[in-house]
Tab-separated table of C-alpha atoms in Angstrom:
chain	number	residue	atom	x	y	z
A	1097	UNK	CA	-37.351	105.570	71.942
A	1098	UNK	CA	-39.450	103.208	69.846
A	1099	UNK	CA	-40.683	101.317	72.933
A	1100	UNK	CA	-41.644	104.557	74.668
A	1101	UNK	CA	-43.694	105.662	71.655
A	1102	UNK	CA	-45.391	102.252	71.473
A	1103	UNK	CA	-46.318	102.441	75.172
A	1104	UNK	CA	-47.691	105.943	74.687
A	1105	UNK	CA	-49.847	104.889	71.721
A	1106	UNK	CA	-50.995	101.778	73.588
A	1107	UNK	CA	-51.965	103.807	76.655
A	1108	UNK	CA	-53.783	106.451	74.593
A	1109	UNK	CA	-55.683	103.786	72.631
A	1110	UNK	CA	-56.647	102.029	75.842
A	1111	UNK	CA	-57.805	105.345	77.328
A	1112	UNK	CA	-59.949	106.136	74.277
A	1113	UNK	CA	-61.512	102.671	74.274
A	1114	UNK	CA	-62.213	102.854	78.001
A	1115	UNK	CA	-63.681	106.323	77.610
A	1116	UNK	CA	-65.921	105.058	74.801
A	1117	UNK	CA	-67.147	102.112	76.885
A	1118	UNK	CA	-67.824	104.383	79.850
A	1119	UNK	CA	-69.671	106.904	77.701
A	1120	UNK	CA	-71.735	104.144	76.082
A	1121	UNK	CA	-72.584	102.595	79.448
A	1122	UNK	CA	-73.547	105.974	80.865
A	1123	UNK	CA	-75.766	106.678	77.854
A	1124	UNK	CA	-77.548	103.344	78.288
A	1125	UNK	CA	-78.014	103.895	82.012
A	1126	UNK	CA	-79.409	107.388	81.460
A	1127	UNK	CA	-81.632	106.470	78.516
A	1128	UNK	CA	-83.095	103.269	79.947
A	1129	UNK	CA	-85.457	104.950	82.476
A	1130	UNK	CA	-86.588	107.355	79.760
A	1131	UNK	CA	-87.342	104.500	77.347
A	1132	UNK	CA	-89.190	102.586	80.081
A	1133	UNK	CA	-91.231	105.706	80.909
A	1134	UNK	CA	-92.150	106.274	77.265
A	1135	UNK	CA	-93.140	102.617	76.899
A	1136	UNK	CA	-95.336	102.766	79.998
A	1137	UNK	CA	-96.907	105.996	78.798
A	1138	UNK	CA	-97.696	104.581	75.364
A	1139	UNK	CA	-99.229	101.430	76.877
A	1140	UNK	CA	-101.346	103.453	79.332
A	1141	UNK	CA	-102.716	106.057	76.903
A	1142	UNK	CA	-105.863	104.009	76.100
A	1143	UNK	CA	-106.884	103.762	79.760
A	1144	UNK	CA	-106.259	107.458	80.379
A	1145	UNK	CA	-108.357	108.452	77.377
A	1146	UNK	CA	-111.329	106.482	78.742
A	1147	UNK	CA	-111.067	107.417	82.429
A	1148	UNK	CA	-110.052	110.440	84.444
A	1149	UNK	CA	-106.840	109.899	86.406
A	1150	UNK	CA	-108.515	110.877	89.700
A	1151	UNK	CA	-111.247	108.306	89.101
A	1152	UNK	CA	-108.571	105.652	88.575
A	1153	UNK	CA	-106.644	106.624	91.701
A	1154	UNK	CA	-109.678	107.114	93.940
A	1155	UNK	CA	-111.759	104.115	92.928
A	1156	UNK	CA	-111.455	100.919	94.963
A	1157	UNK	CA	-113.161	98.695	92.391
A	1158	UNK	CA	-110.925	96.340	90.393
A	1159	UNK	CA	-112.776	94.423	87.695
A	1160	UNK	CA	-110.613	94.364	84.575
A	1161	UNK	CA	-113.035	92.194	82.599
A	1162	UNK	CA	-115.753	94.787	83.184
A	1163	UNK	CA	-113.408	97.656	82.348
A	1164	UNK	CA	-113.262	99.044	85.897
A	1165	UNK	CA	-109.764	99.814	87.097
A	1166	UNK	CA	-109.438	101.263	90.585
A	1167	UNK	CA	-105.890	101.775	91.792
A	1168	UNK	CA	-106.685	102.820	95.366
A	1169	UNK	CA	-106.159	99.350	96.928
A	1170	UNK	CA	-102.777	98.977	95.218
A	1171	UNK	CA	-101.606	102.411	96.328
A	1172	UNK	CA	-102.834	101.912	99.888
A	1173	UNK	CA	-101.268	98.456	100.205
A	1174	UNK	CA	-97.941	99.784	98.880
A	1175	UNK	CA	-97.992	102.533	101.497
A	1176	UNK	CA	-98.827	100.042	104.261
A	1177	UNK	CA	-96.009	97.702	103.244
A	1178	UNK	CA	-93.595	100.644	103.155
A	1179	UNK	CA	-94.677	101.748	106.622
A	1180	UNK	CA	-94.329	98.227	108.032
A	1181	UNK	CA	-90.849	97.892	106.492
A	1182	UNK	CA	-89.773	101.200	108.035
A	1183	UNK	CA	-91.170	100.262	111.451
A	1184	UNK	CA	-89.300	96.941	111.363
A	1185	UNK	CA	-86.017	98.163	109.878
A	1186	UNK	CA	-85.525	101.534	111.573
A	1187	UNK	CA	-84.938	100.305	115.149
A	1188	UNK	CA	-82.561	97.600	113.931
A	1189	UNK	CA	-80.621	100.109	111.837
A	1190	UNK	CA	-80.382	102.717	114.595
A	1191	UNK	CA	-79.397	100.215	117.286
A	1192	UNK	CA	-76.815	98.639	114.974
A	1193	UNK	CA	-75.325	102.053	114.229
A	1194	UNK	CA	-75.147	102.897	117.939
A	1195	UNK	CA	-73.530	99.554	118.698
A	1196	UNK	CA	-70.959	99.880	115.927
A	1197	UNK	CA	-69.972	103.439	116.825
A	1198	UNK	CA	-69.749	102.993	120.600
A	1199	UNK	CA	-69.361	99.371	121.645
A	1200	UNK	CA	-67.902	97.386	118.750
A	1201	UNK	CA	-64.297	96.245	118.800
A	1202	UNK	CA	-61.945	97.534	116.086
A	1203	UNK	CA	-61.772	94.174	114.302
A	1204	UNK	CA	-65.586	94.143	114.041
A	1205	UNK	CA	-65.537	97.639	112.551
A	1206	UNK	CA	-62.817	96.604	110.118
A	1207	UNK	CA	-64.986	93.684	109.003
A	1208	UNK	CA	-68.348	95.510	109.027
A	1209	UNK	CA	-67.329	98.786	107.386
A	1210	UNK	CA	-66.975	97.371	103.830
A	1211	UNK	CA	-70.301	95.560	104.215
A	1212	UNK	CA	-72.012	98.770	105.318
A	1213	UNK	CA	-70.558	100.639	102.339
A	1214	UNK	CA	-72.159	98.151	99.977
C-alpha cells in the first residue's frame, strides 16, 4: 500500500512539473514574437515620425548618411528571390511527390516518409 501511494505521488509530482515546463515553454514561444514586434516598433518610431510610410516604401533612394531611406529595392529584391525560389523548388517538389506516390518501391517510401514529415 505504501509503495502504491509513493508511486502515485511521484507520478502526480512529475505530471505537475512537466505541465509547468510545458506551460512556461508555451508562454515563451507565444510572447517572443510579441516582444520582438514591440522592440522593432520602438526602434522604428523615430523614422516613422520623420517620414510617411508610403514615402519609405515607394522611394528607391537609399542614403542613410543623408537621411534618405527608400525600402523599394529591398522589397522588390525579396519578392524576386521568393519567385526564383518557387520556380526552382516547385517542379522538383511536384515531380518528387509523383515519383514517391506512383513509382517508388516500398522500402524507399519507408525510408523517405519520416524525412518528408520533418
